[in-house]
PDB file of C-alpha atoms in Angstrom:
ATOM      1  CA  UNK A   1     109.635  93.483 125.571  1.00  0.00           C
ATOM      2  CA  UNK A   2     106.006  92.439 125.736  1.00  0.00           C
ATOM      3  CA  UNK A   3     104.622  90.720 128.793  1.00  0.00           C
ATOM      4  CA  UNK A   4     103.905  86.960 128.428  1.00  0.00           C
ATOM      5  CA  UNK A   5     100.689  85.838 126.806  1.00  0.00           C
ATOM      6  CA  UNK A   6      99.497  82.340 127.604  1.00  0.00           C
ATOM      7  CA  UNK A   7      95.966  82.291 126.242  1.00  0.00           C
ATOM      8  CA  UNK A   8      94.581  80.773 123.043  1.00  0.00           C
ATOM      9  CA  UNK A   9      94.022  83.508 120.504  1.00  0.00           C
ATOM     10  CA  UNK A  10      91.025  81.711 119.018  1.00  0.00           C
ATOM     11  CA  UNK A  11      88.923  81.973 122.152  1.00  0.00           C
ATOM     12  CA  UNK A  12      90.007  84.772 124.471  1.00  0.00           C
ATOM     13  CA  UNK A  13      91.311  88.268 124.841  1.00  0.00           C
ATOM     14  CA  UNK A  14      95.136  88.488 124.730  1.00  0.00           C
ATOM     15  CA  UNK A  15      95.472  89.200 128.425  1.00  0.00           C
ATOM     16  CA  UNK A  16      93.282  86.582 130.082  1.00  0.00           C
ATOM     17  CA  UNK A  17      89.693  85.388 130.268  1.00  0.00           C
ATOM     18  CA  UNK A  18      86.899  86.739 128.113  1.00  0.00           C
ATOM     19  CA  UNK A  19      85.903  90.325 129.014  1.00  0.00           C
ATOM     20  CA  UNK A  20      82.462  90.984 130.544  1.00  0.00           C
ATOM     21  CA  UNK A  21      79.513  90.949 128.139  1.00  0.00           C
ATOM     22  CA  UNK A  22      76.813  93.656 128.485  1.00  0.00           C
ATOM     23  CA  UNK A  23      73.347  92.206 129.029  1.00  0.00           C
ATOM     24  CA  UNK A  24      71.944  93.605 125.787  1.00  0.00           C
ATOM     25  CA  UNK A  25      74.758  91.908 123.866  1.00  0.00           C
ATOM     26  CA  UNK A  26      74.303  88.676 125.828  1.00  0.00           C
ATOM     27  CA  UNK A  27      70.595  88.691 125.002  1.00  0.00           C
ATOM     28  CA  UNK A  28      71.337  89.092 121.290  1.00  0.00           C
ATOM     29  CA  UNK A  29      73.719  86.143 121.477  1.00  0.00           C
ATOM     30  CA  UNK A  30      71.190  83.909 123.244  1.00  0.00           C
ATOM     31  CA  UNK A  31      68.529  84.794 120.683  1.00  0.00           C
ATOM     32  CA  UNK A  32      70.720  83.596 117.805  1.00  0.00           C
ATOM     33  CA  UNK A  33      72.960  80.948 119.352  1.00  0.00           C
ATOM     34  CA  UNK A  34      70.776  79.464 122.085  1.00  0.00           C
ATOM     35  CA  UNK A  35      71.755  78.701 125.646  1.00  0.00           C
ATOM     36  CA  UNK A  36      74.162  75.885 124.734  1.00  0.00           C
ATOM     37  CA  UNK A  37      76.379  77.848 122.338  1.00  0.00           C
ATOM     38  CA  UNK A  38      76.067  81.277 123.952  1.00  0.00           C
ATOM     39  CA  UNK A  39      78.941  80.691 126.435  1.00  0.00           C
ATOM     40  CA  UNK A  40      81.211  79.687 123.530  1.00  0.00           C
ATOM     41  CA  UNK A  41      80.371  82.914 121.717  1.00  0.00           C
ATOM     42  CA  UNK A  42      81.120  84.865 124.912  1.00  0.00           C
ATOM     43  CA  UNK A  43      84.626  83.359 124.998  1.00  0.00           C
ATOM     44  CA  UNK A  44      85.386  84.832 121.592  1.00  0.00           C
ATOM     45  CA  UNK A  45      85.083  88.445 122.768  1.00  0.00           C
ATOM     46  CA  UNK A  46      88.318  90.378 123.166  1.00  0.00           C
ATOM     47  CA  UNK A  47      89.467  93.549 124.856  1.00  0.00           C
ATOM     48  CA  UNK A  48      90.731  96.360 122.642  1.00  0.00           C
ATOM     49  CA  UNK A  49      91.604 100.036 122.626  1.00  0.00           C
ATOM     50  CA  UNK A  50      89.759 102.445 120.350  1.00  0.00           C
ATOM     51  CA  UNK A  51      91.749 105.467 119.156  1.00  0.00           C
ATOM     52  CA  UNK A  52      89.904 108.693 118.402  1.00  0.00           C
ATOM     53  CA  UNK A  53      91.162 112.120 117.333  1.00  0.00           C
ATOM     54  CA  UNK A  54      91.976 114.718 119.949  1.00  0.00           C
ATOM     55  CA  UNK A  55      89.771 117.753 119.352  1.00  0.00           C
ATOM     56  CA  UNK A  56      91.562 120.120 121.728  1.00  0.00           C
ATOM     57  CA  UNK A  57      88.464 120.888 123.811  1.00  0.00           C
ATOM     58  CA  UNK A  58      88.300 120.713 127.572  1.00  0.00           C
ATOM     59  CA  UNK A  59      87.183 117.102 127.657  1.00  0.00           C
ATOM     60  CA  UNK A  60      89.827 115.542 125.429  1.00  0.00           C
ATOM     61  CA  UNK A  61      92.807 117.556 126.563  1.00  0.00           C
ATOM     62  CA  UNK A  62      95.934 118.670 124.756  1.00  0.00           C
ATOM     63  CA  UNK A  63      99.022 117.095 123.274  1.00  0.00           C
ATOM     64  CA  UNK A  64     100.607 116.226 126.611  1.00  0.00           C
ATOM     65  CA  UNK A  65      97.841 113.647 127.115  1.00  0.00           C
ATOM     66  CA  UNK A  66      97.868 112.067 123.660  1.00  0.00           C
ATOM     67  CA  UNK A  67      98.302 108.303 123.506  1.00  0.00           C
ATOM     68  CA  UNK A  68      99.781 108.518 120.017  1.00  0.00           C
ATOM     69  CA  UNK A  69      99.035 109.856 116.589  1.00  0.00           C
ATOM     70  CA  UNK A  70      98.168 108.833 113.076  1.00  0.00           C
ATOM     71  CA  UNK A  71     100.454 110.141 110.349  1.00  0.00           C
ATOM     72  CA  UNK A  72     102.877 112.974 110.809  1.00  0.00           C
ATOM     73  CA  UNK A  73     106.569 112.174 111.198  1.00  0.00           C
ATOM     74  CA  UNK A  74     107.938 109.315 113.333  1.00  0.00           C
ATOM     75  CA  UNK A  75     110.224 109.727 116.320  1.00  0.00           C
ATOM     76  CA  UNK A  76     112.797 107.472 114.677  1.00  0.00           C
ATOM     77  CA  UNK A  77     116.055 107.207 116.684  1.00  0.00           C
ATOM     78  CA  UNK A  78     119.334 108.152 115.050  1.00  0.00           C
ATOM     79  CA  UNK A  79     121.004 105.116 113.537  1.00  0.00           C
ATOM     80  CA  UNK A  80     117.688 103.388 112.825  1.00  0.00           C
ATOM     81  CA  UNK A  81     117.127 103.041 109.097  1.00  0.00           C
ATOM     82  CA  UNK A  82     113.869 104.273 107.615  1.00  0.00           C
ATOM     83  CA  UNK A  83     111.961 101.113 106.542  1.00  0.00           C
ATOM     84  CA  UNK A  84     111.938 100.557 102.780  1.00  0.00           C
ATOM     85  CA  UNK A  85     110.795  98.002 100.224  1.00  0.00           C
ATOM     86  CA  UNK A  86     112.232  97.555  96.718  1.00  0.00           C
ATOM     87  CA  UNK A  87     114.254 100.731  97.151  1.00  0.00           C
ATOM     88  CA  UNK A  88     111.344 102.999  98.054  1.00  0.00           C
ATOM     89  CA  UNK A  89     110.714 104.348 101.580  1.00  0.00           C
ATOM     90  CA  UNK A  90     107.612 102.990 103.262  1.00  0.00           C
ATOM     91  CA  UNK A  91     104.850 105.346 104.303  1.00  0.00           C
ATOM     92  CA  UNK A  92     104.608 106.114 108.011  1.00  0.00           C
ATOM     93  CA  UNK A  93     101.087 105.533 109.339  1.00  0.00           C
ATOM     94  CA  UNK A  94     100.991 105.610 113.137  1.00  0.00           C
ATOM     95  CA  UNK A  95     102.956 106.140 116.328  1.00  0.00           C
ATOM     96  CA  UNK A  96     101.653 104.643 119.586  1.00  0.00           C
ATOM     97  CA  UNK A  97     102.878 105.532 123.077  1.00  0.00           C
ATOM     98  CA  UNK A  98     103.074 102.142 124.796  1.00  0.00           C
ATOM     99  CA  UNK A  99     103.179 103.413 128.383  1.00  0.00           C
ATOM    100  CA  UNK A 100     100.144 105.666 127.958  1.00  0.00           C
ATOM    101  CA  UNK A 101      98.160 103.001 126.132  1.00  0.00           C
ATOM    102  CA  UNK A 102      98.993 100.474 128.844  1.00  0.00           C
ATOM    103  CA  UNK A 103      97.757 102.930 131.470  1.00  0.00           C
ATOM    104  CA  UNK A 104      94.430 103.413 129.698  1.00  0.00           C
ATOM    105  CA  UNK A 105      93.995  99.670 129.159  1.00  0.00           C
ATOM    106  CA  UNK A 106      94.625  98.841 132.800  1.00  0.00           C
ATOM    107  CA  UNK A 107      92.592 101.736 134.187  1.00  0.00           C
ATOM    108  CA  UNK A 108      89.448 101.294 132.097  1.00  0.00           C
ATOM    109  CA  UNK A 109      89.441  97.625 131.047  1.00  0.00           C
ATOM    110  CA  UNK A 110      88.238  94.543 132.961  1.00  0.00           C
ATOM    111  CA  UNK A 111      91.648  93.668 134.382  1.00  0.00           C
ATOM    112  CA  UNK A 112      93.198  91.875 131.400  1.00  0.00           C
ATOM    113  CA  UNK A 113      96.976  91.746 131.126  1.00  0.00           C
ATOM    114  CA  UNK A 114      98.378  94.385 128.732  1.00  0.00           C
ATOM    115  CA  UNK A 115     100.095  92.301 126.018  1.00  0.00           C
ATOM    116  CA  UNK A 116     102.122  95.028 124.296  1.00  0.00           C
ATOM    117  CA  UNK A 117     105.341  96.666 125.565  1.00  0.00           C
ATOM    118  CA  UNK A 118     104.935  98.943 128.578  1.00  0.00           C
ATOM    119  CA  UNK A 119     107.393 101.578 127.411  1.00  0.00           C
ATOM    120  CA  UNK A 120     108.722 103.129 124.235  1.00  0.00           C
ATOM    121  CA  UNK A 121     106.896 103.714 120.974  1.00  0.00           C
ATOM    122  CA  UNK A 122     105.442 101.421 118.329  1.00  0.00           C
ATOM    123  CA  UNK A 123     105.930 102.847 114.829  1.00  0.00           C
ATOM    124  CA  UNK A 124     103.889 101.463 111.919  1.00  0.00           C
ATOM    125  CA  UNK A 125     105.096 101.718 108.311  1.00  0.00           C
ATOM    126  CA  UNK A 126     103.810 100.127 105.124  1.00  0.00           C
ATOM    127  CA  UNK A 127     104.380  99.969 101.391  1.00  0.00           C
ATOM    128  CA  UNK A 128     101.282 100.915  99.416  1.00  0.00           C
ATOM    129  CA  UNK A 129     102.217  98.690  96.487  1.00  0.00           C
ATOM    130  CA  UNK A 130     102.405  95.355  98.318  1.00  0.00           C
ATOM    131  CA  UNK A 131      99.809  93.745 100.579  1.00  0.00           C
ATOM    132  CA  UNK A 132     100.222  89.978 100.262  1.00  0.00           C
ATOM    133  CA  UNK A 133     100.439  89.138 103.981  1.00  0.00           C
ATOM    134  CA  UNK A 134     104.045  88.058 103.472  1.00  0.00           C
ATOM    135  CA  UNK A 135     105.316  90.728 105.857  1.00  0.00           C
ATOM    136  CA  UNK A 136     107.597  92.222 103.190  1.00  0.00           C
ATOM    137  CA  UNK A 137     105.423  95.292 102.703  1.00  0.00           C
ATOM    138  CA  UNK A 138     105.296  96.540 106.296  1.00  0.00           C
ATOM    139  CA  UNK A 139     107.465  97.259 109.316  1.00  0.00           C
ATOM    140  CA  UNK A 140     106.553  97.727 112.956  1.00  0.00           C
ATOM    141  CA  UNK A 141     109.370  99.103 115.095  1.00  0.00           C
ATOM    142  CA  UNK A 142     109.508  99.222 118.898  1.00  0.00           C
ATOM    143  CA  UNK A 143     111.805 102.148 119.708  1.00  0.00           C
ATOM    144  CA  UNK A 144     112.641 104.166 122.833  1.00  0.00           C
ATOM    145  CA  UNK A 145     110.637 107.336 123.390  1.00  0.00           C
ATOM    146  CA  UNK A 146     112.281 110.733 123.156  1.00  0.00           C
ATOM    147  CA  UNK A 147     113.783 110.808 119.655  1.00  0.00           C
ATOM    148  CA  UNK A 148     112.982 113.889 117.540  1.00  0.00           C
ATOM    149  CA  UNK A 149     110.712 113.526 114.490  1.00  0.00           C
ATOM    150  CA  UNK A 150     112.461 112.480 111.312  1.00  0.00           C
ATOM    151  CA  UNK A 151     111.390 113.274 107.760  1.00  0.00           C
ATOM    152  CA  UNK A 152     111.187 110.520 105.161  1.00  0.00           C
ATOM    153  CA  UNK A 153     114.209 110.110 102.875  1.00  0.00           C
ATOM    154  CA  UNK A 154     113.867 111.333  99.282  1.00  0.00           C
ATOM    155  CA  UNK A 155     112.646 108.843  96.702  1.00  0.00           C
ATOM    156  CA  UNK A 156     111.719 108.877  93.036  1.00  0.00           C
ATOM    157  CA  UNK A 157     108.266 107.631  94.063  1.00  0.00           C
ATOM    158  CA  UNK A 158     107.961 110.162  96.871  1.00  0.00           C
ATOM    159  CA  UNK A 159     106.551 109.428 100.326  1.00  0.00           C
ATOM    160  CA  UNK A 160     104.592 112.515 101.387  1.00  0.00           C
ATOM    161  CA  UNK A 161     103.676 112.539 105.047  1.00  0.00           C
ATOM    162  CA  UNK A 162     100.130 111.700 106.027  1.00  0.00           C
ATOM    163  CA  UNK A 163      98.787 114.721 107.984  1.00  0.00           C
ATOM    164  CA  UNK A 164      99.272 114.190 111.722  1.00  0.00           C
ATOM    165  CA  UNK A 165      96.208 113.401 113.844  1.00  0.00           C
ATOM    166  CA  UNK A 166      96.806 113.115 117.635  1.00  0.00           C
ATOM    167  CA  UNK A 167      94.667 110.366 119.182  1.00  0.00           C
ATOM    168  CA  UNK A 168      93.266 109.429 122.565  1.00  0.00           C
ATOM    169  CA  UNK A 169      92.503 105.863 123.655  1.00  0.00           C
ATOM    170  CA  UNK A 170      89.566 104.224 125.400  1.00  0.00           C
ATOM    171  CA  UNK A 171      88.899 100.577 126.251  1.00  0.00           C
ATOM    172  CA  UNK A 172      86.263  98.803 124.159  1.00  0.00           C
ATOM    173  CA  UNK A 173      84.797  95.345 123.766  1.00  0.00           C
ATOM    174  CA  UNK A 174      85.492  93.707 120.412  1.00  0.00           C
ATOM    175  CA  UNK A 175      83.460  90.949 118.731  1.00  0.00           C
ATOM    176  CA  UNK A 176      84.261  88.738 115.738  1.00  0.00           C
ATOM    177  CA  UNK A 177      82.602  89.264 112.367  1.00  0.00           C
ATOM    178  CA  UNK A 178      81.114  86.698 109.986  1.00  0.00           C
ATOM    179  CA  UNK A 179      84.512  86.645 108.230  1.00  0.00           C
ATOM    180  CA  UNK A 180      86.226  85.175 111.286  1.00  0.00           C
ATOM    181  CA  UNK A 181      86.443  81.387 111.289  1.00  0.00           C
ATOM    182  CA  UNK A 182      86.318  81.255 115.058  1.00  0.00           C
ATOM    183  CA  UNK A 183      82.691  82.411 114.943  1.00  0.00           C
ATOM    184  CA  UNK A 184      81.774  80.527 111.781  1.00  0.00           C
ATOM    185  CA  UNK A 185      83.089  77.247 113.202  1.00  0.00           C
ATOM    186  CA  UNK A 186      80.562  77.391 116.046  1.00  0.00           C
ATOM    187  CA  UNK A 187      77.779  77.002 113.484  1.00  0.00           C
ATOM    188  CA  UNK A 188      79.069  74.413 110.968  1.00  0.00           C
ATOM    189  CA  UNK A 189      75.575  73.465 109.801  1.00  0.00           C
ATOM    190  CA  UNK A 190      74.227  76.959 109.172  1.00  0.00           C
ATOM    191  CA  UNK A 191      76.513  79.798 108.175  1.00  0.00           C
ATOM    192  CA  UNK A 192      73.554  82.183 108.136  1.00  0.00           C
ATOM    193  CA  UNK A 193      73.297  81.939 111.922  1.00  0.00           C
ATOM    194  CA  UNK A 194      76.890  83.143 112.228  1.00  0.00           C
ATOM    195  CA  UNK A 195      76.217  85.889 109.686  1.00  0.00           C
ATOM    196  CA  UNK A 196      73.058  87.108 111.451  1.00  0.00           C
ATOM    197  CA  UNK A 197      74.744  86.962 114.836  1.00  0.00           C
ATOM    198  CA  UNK A 198      77.730  88.935 113.558  1.00  0.00           C
ATOM    199  CA  UNK A 199      75.410  91.605 112.176  1.00  0.00           C
ATOM    200  CA  UNK A 200      73.596  91.770 115.516  1.00  0.00           C
ATOM    201  CA  UNK A 201      76.900  92.211 117.339  1.00  0.00           C
ATOM    202  CA  UNK A 202      77.973  94.921 114.918  1.00  0.00           C
ATOM    203  CA  UNK A 203      74.764  96.806 115.734  1.00  0.00           C
ATOM    204  CA  UNK A 204      75.351  96.425 119.482  1.00  0.00           C
ATOM    205  CA  UNK A 205      79.079  97.244 119.364  1.00  0.00           C
ATOM    206  CA  UNK A 206      79.850  99.976 116.816  1.00  0.00           C
ATOM    207  CA  UNK A 207      83.051  99.353 114.912  1.00  0.00           C
ATOM    208  CA  UNK A 208      85.519 102.253 115.201  1.00  0.00           C
ATOM    209  CA  UNK A 209      87.851 103.587 112.530  1.00  0.00           C
ATOM    210  CA  UNK A 210      91.002 102.815 114.538  1.00  0.00           C
ATOM    211  CA  UNK A 211      91.463  99.911 116.930  1.00  0.00           C
ATOM    212  CA  UNK A 212      94.423  98.361 118.762  1.00  0.00           C
ATOM    213  CA  UNK A 213      94.108  94.591 119.386  1.00  0.00           C
ATOM    214  CA  UNK A 214      90.612  93.076 119.428  1.00  0.00           C
ATOM    215  CA  UNK A 215      89.076  91.726 116.210  1.00  0.00           C
ATOM    216  CA  UNK A 216      89.387  93.083 112.686  1.00  0.00           C
ATOM    217  CA  UNK A 217      86.648  95.519 111.623  1.00  0.00           C
ATOM    218  CA  UNK A 218      87.808  95.973 108.015  1.00  0.00           C
ATOM    219  CA  UNK A 219      87.732  93.787 104.896  1.00  0.00           C
ATOM    220  CA  UNK A 220      91.500  93.755 104.433  1.00  0.00           C
ATOM    221  CA  UNK A 221      91.736  89.971 104.738  1.00  0.00           C
ATOM    222  CA  UNK A 222      92.716  87.723 107.634  1.00  0.00           C
ATOM    223  CA  UNK A 223      96.039  85.841 107.611  1.00  0.00           C
ATOM    224  CA  UNK A 224      95.538  82.450 109.223  1.00  0.00           C
ATOM    225  CA  UNK A 225      96.921  82.075 112.735  1.00  0.00           C
ATOM    226  CA  UNK A 226      97.241  85.835 113.327  1.00  0.00           C
ATOM    227  CA  UNK A 227      95.321  88.410 115.355  1.00  0.00           C
ATOM    228  CA  UNK A 228      94.954  92.140 114.607  1.00  0.00           C
ATOM    229  CA  UNK A 229      97.584  94.391 116.168  1.00  0.00           C
ATOM    230  CA  UNK A 230      96.410  97.705 114.689  1.00  0.00           C
ATOM    231  CA  UNK A 231      93.717  98.528 112.162  1.00  0.00           C
ATOM    232  CA  UNK A 232      93.062 101.888 110.547  1.00  0.00           C
ATOM    233  CA  UNK A 233      90.010 102.432 108.377  1.00  0.00           C
ATOM    234  CA  UNK A 234      86.936 104.521 107.787  1.00  0.00           C
ATOM    235  CA  UNK A 235      88.785 107.527 106.398  1.00  0.00           C
ATOM    236  CA  UNK A 236      90.874 107.985 109.568  1.00  0.00           C
ATOM    237  CA  UNK A 237      93.891 108.707 107.375  1.00  0.00           C
ATOM    238  CA  UNK A 238      93.815 111.849 105.239  1.00  0.00           C
ATOM    239  CA  UNK A 239      95.036 110.334 101.969  1.00  0.00           C
ATOM    240  CA  UNK A 240      94.324 111.048  98.335  1.00  0.00           C
ATOM    241  CA  UNK A 241      91.843 108.979  96.386  1.00  0.00           C
ATOM    242  CA  UNK A 242      93.540 105.858  95.048  1.00  0.00           C
ATOM    243  CA  UNK A 243      95.789 105.666  98.096  1.00  0.00           C
ATOM    244  CA  UNK A 244      95.451 103.306 101.037  1.00  0.00           C
ATOM    245  CA  UNK A 245      92.082 103.599 102.791  1.00  0.00           C
ATOM    246  CA  UNK A 246      91.891 100.604 105.164  1.00  0.00           C
ATOM    247  CA  UNK A 247      94.986  98.941 106.571  1.00  0.00           C
ATOM    248  CA  UNK A 248      95.449  96.200 109.146  1.00  0.00           C
ATOM    249  CA  UNK A 249      98.583  94.887 110.874  1.00  0.00           C
ATOM    250  CA  UNK A 250      98.630  91.282 112.129  1.00  0.00           C
ATOM    251  CA  UNK A 251     100.723  89.207 114.540  1.00  0.00           C
ATOM    252  CA  UNK A 252     100.651  85.704 116.005  1.00  0.00           C
ATOM    253  CA  UNK A 253     100.169  85.127 119.723  1.00  0.00           C
ATOM    254  CA  UNK A 254     103.675  83.714 120.006  1.00  0.00           C
ATOM    255  CA  UNK A 255     105.300  86.683 118.293  1.00  0.00           C
ATOM    256  CA  UNK A 256     103.197  89.115 120.327  1.00  0.00           C
ATOM    257  CA  UNK A 257     104.315  87.455 123.559  1.00  0.00           C
ATOM    258  CA  UNK A 258     107.959  87.582 122.514  1.00  0.00           C
ATOM    259  CA  UNK A 259     107.820  91.134 121.144  1.00  0.00           C
ATOM    260  CA  UNK A 260     108.786  89.988 117.650  1.00  0.00           C
ATOM    261  CA  UNK A 261     107.269  92.929 115.812  1.00  0.00           C
ATOM    262  CA  UNK A 262     109.599  92.320 112.879  1.00  0.00           C
ATOM    263  CA  UNK A 263     107.305  89.407 111.966  1.00  0.00           C
ATOM    264  CA  UNK A 264     104.121  91.497 111.694  1.00  0.00           C
ATOM    265  CA  UNK A 265     102.124  91.156 108.468  1.00  0.00           C
ATOM    266  CA  UNK A 266      99.714  93.613 106.894  1.00  0.00           C
ATOM    267  CA  UNK A 267      96.931  94.025 104.366  1.00  0.00           C
ATOM    268  CA  UNK A 268      95.130  97.013 102.918  1.00  0.00           C
ATOM    269  CA  UNK A 269      92.396  98.200 100.596  1.00  0.00           C
ATOM    270  CA  UNK A 270      92.299 101.273  98.381  1.00  0.00           C
ATOM    271  CA  UNK A 271      89.508 103.583  97.227  1.00  0.00           C
TER     272      UNK A 271
END
């Protein structure tokens, strides 16, 4: 079960107060927003974890240190049904090791509370035919660690496995984009200020292909009242052309605090 979250998702990171802002980023904010609004922009920043592929060299380590993986086969416990929609098995996208991610977050972040479970695995599935933010086209399962990998069930549509990519995690600051109302609402009289500021922040804080928590870096849409749980984009998944390219999973603060991952929603884009 996730640890309690008591903060307002519109203004702060999920674990507490706003994370520290580097001086170069703070200067860019003051230049666009001015001294009066700059502190309000600061409060919008969130902590996140960036997931990058393990290369197998001496610096990144081997599989025993992975914090999860993209694709491959899920460690789905016996007796747990493979998620499906309209009779077709969903595609498995990611498996996250909650304990290892929590350790990275606490060791390298600014002291925020880790809002996800502290043990077990989070498994992310989605249906590539439905992305209406209803929640029907995705499943996020919190399962105990230790189950063997399970292949997808047969289907007339077929659900070939996405090639497995082990990932490592690192803490990262996350800023809103011009698509986020929380930033836009600070500048009701001039949307271009919010747009220019968002572009400045994107230059200062590169947007990774895979992020846990934080703000959304993709154009997959933003369901009102939800925050990103996991986003995968930028070609991080080895899929065929015409298949899913960018995908984002979303959850409300209340559901995140209660560990209600069955209420996660998702959106995606194709190329």
